XYZ file of C-alpha atoms in Angstrom:
150
model
C 0.000 0.000 0.000
C 1.077 3.526 -0.667
C 1.356 6.289 1.868
C -1.848 8.092 2.762
C -2.285 11.380 1.014
C -2.263 14.578 3.002
C -4.480 17.535 2.400
C -4.322 21.156 3.426
C -8.027 21.047 4.327
C -8.927 21.683 7.957
C -10.924 19.091 9.888
C -12.476 19.305 13.341
C -14.907 17.608 15.679
C -18.515 18.692 15.337
C -20.017 20.948 17.963
C -22.811 19.372 19.976
C -25.327 21.599 18.156
C -23.984 20.529 14.742
C -24.081 16.885 15.798
C -27.730 17.138 16.847
C -28.655 18.879 13.579
C -27.034 16.010 11.660
C -28.657 13.378 13.892
C -32.150 14.829 13.544
C -31.817 15.234 9.777
C -34.877 17.470 9.691
C -37.009 15.183 11.855
C -38.820 16.136 15.036
C -38.906 12.562 16.311
C -36.719 10.768 18.842
C -34.710 9.150 16.044
C -34.255 10.147 12.423
C -36.243 7.058 11.407
C -39.134 7.910 13.780
C -40.260 7.413 17.355
C -40.190 3.613 17.322
C -37.269 1.522 18.499
C -38.222 -1.078 15.883
C -36.192 0.607 13.135
C -32.992 0.167 15.085
C -31.804 -2.918 13.213
C -32.248 -1.122 9.886
C -30.661 2.186 10.859
C -28.332 1.668 13.825
C -25.905 -0.751 15.403
C -27.177 -0.851 18.980
C -27.433 -3.416 21.733
C -29.221 -6.460 20.313
C -30.308 -7.606 23.773
C -32.682 -4.646 23.986
C -34.679 -5.020 20.740
C -36.525 -7.846 19.017
C -34.131 -8.085 16.084
C -30.482 -8.831 15.464
C -28.447 -6.324 13.478
C -25.789 -8.961 12.715
C -22.960 -7.219 14.566
C -21.872 -8.100 18.072
C -19.512 -5.126 18.339
C -18.722 -2.286 15.921
C -19.936 -2.631 12.342
C -18.209 -1.452 9.159
C -19.229 2.096 8.239
C -22.292 2.111 5.996
C -23.687 -1.232 7.200
C -27.041 0.408 7.993
C -29.377 2.691 6.051
C -28.420 6.391 6.033
C -30.543 9.234 7.339
C -32.230 11.616 4.871
C -29.045 13.728 4.722
C -27.249 10.628 3.390
C -25.150 10.213 6.548
C -24.459 6.780 7.992
C -24.128 5.550 11.569
C -25.230 8.786 13.213
C -26.935 6.804 15.966
C -25.277 3.657 17.286
C -22.000 1.932 16.410
C -19.827 4.251 18.562
C -20.488 7.190 20.861
C -19.208 10.249 19.009
C -17.027 12.834 20.725
C -18.018 16.450 20.199
C -15.884 19.531 20.709
C -18.070 20.800 23.565
C -17.064 20.846 27.217
C -19.595 19.191 29.523
C -22.340 21.322 31.029
C -25.290 19.752 32.808
C -27.820 21.944 31.011
C -27.968 24.228 27.992
C -28.308 27.348 30.150
C -25.713 29.776 28.787
C -24.856 27.659 25.733
C -23.796 29.394 22.507
C -26.756 30.185 20.261
C -24.802 30.200 16.994
C -24.068 26.448 16.767
C -20.458 26.787 17.870
C -18.852 24.500 20.429
C -19.255 25.428 24.091
C -15.697 25.898 25.295
C -16.576 26.675 28.925
C -17.667 24.358 31.709
C -15.986 21.099 32.681
C -13.502 20.737 29.801
C -11.920 17.644 31.392
C -15.163 15.948 30.342
C -16.464 16.252 26.792
C -19.908 15.626 25.381
C -20.583 12.275 23.707
C -23.595 11.730 21.464
C -25.300 8.947 19.529
C -24.949 5.794 21.606
C -22.932 2.723 20.634
C -23.117 -0.933 19.645
C -23.867 -1.808 23.279
C -26.476 0.884 23.975
C -30.114 0.369 24.797
C -32.653 2.161 22.563
C -33.116 4.912 25.159
C -29.570 6.074 24.383
C -30.034 5.789 20.617
C -31.997 9.012 20.360
C -31.103 12.331 18.766
C -31.529 14.230 22.040
C -29.649 11.883 24.372
C -26.317 13.210 25.605
C -23.589 11.879 27.824
C -20.007 12.696 28.767
C -16.714 11.064 29.523
C -13.267 12.214 30.543
C -10.974 12.920 27.627
C -8.158 10.698 28.865
C -10.225 7.521 28.445
C -10.413 5.392 25.315
C -12.465 2.286 24.642
C -14.334 0.421 21.926
C -17.515 2.366 22.602
C -16.035 5.739 21.556
C -15.249 7.216 18.158
C -15.662 10.454 16.300
C -17.110 12.113 13.223
C -15.206 14.988 11.694
C -16.347 18.018 9.730
C -14.328 19.733 7.054
C -14.113 23.471 7.439
C -14.936 25.219 4.173
C -13.453 28.651 3.506
């Protein structure tokens, strides 16, 4: 294999607000496929013990193994919890209103969104948020990056 190519493009983690916009994909429901947990095996790699279907993956699944949302994005809910750029705050009181990352609060903990391959359906919702300390790594965590356009 050859060496990976480098680009001068700038990439970054999504803000929590950007992540939720992507996860909702224009919907007003708990999940971009609707309110029901029954679509989980079509749209998300979540904990099989919690739903009446098997998604065929015990742990992480290859990207694109499930149907995309209406924006054409894959694996927004499930597979791995996605880090965001935001510092943890227990509520949205005082949060930026322009979609930018909240860089104040407990910055030793960062916001995670989306749930993972081991999550119950209650965590595989567009509005569910969690946190973890930034020094920890495990098979439940990953990230989605955005390219900054100038």
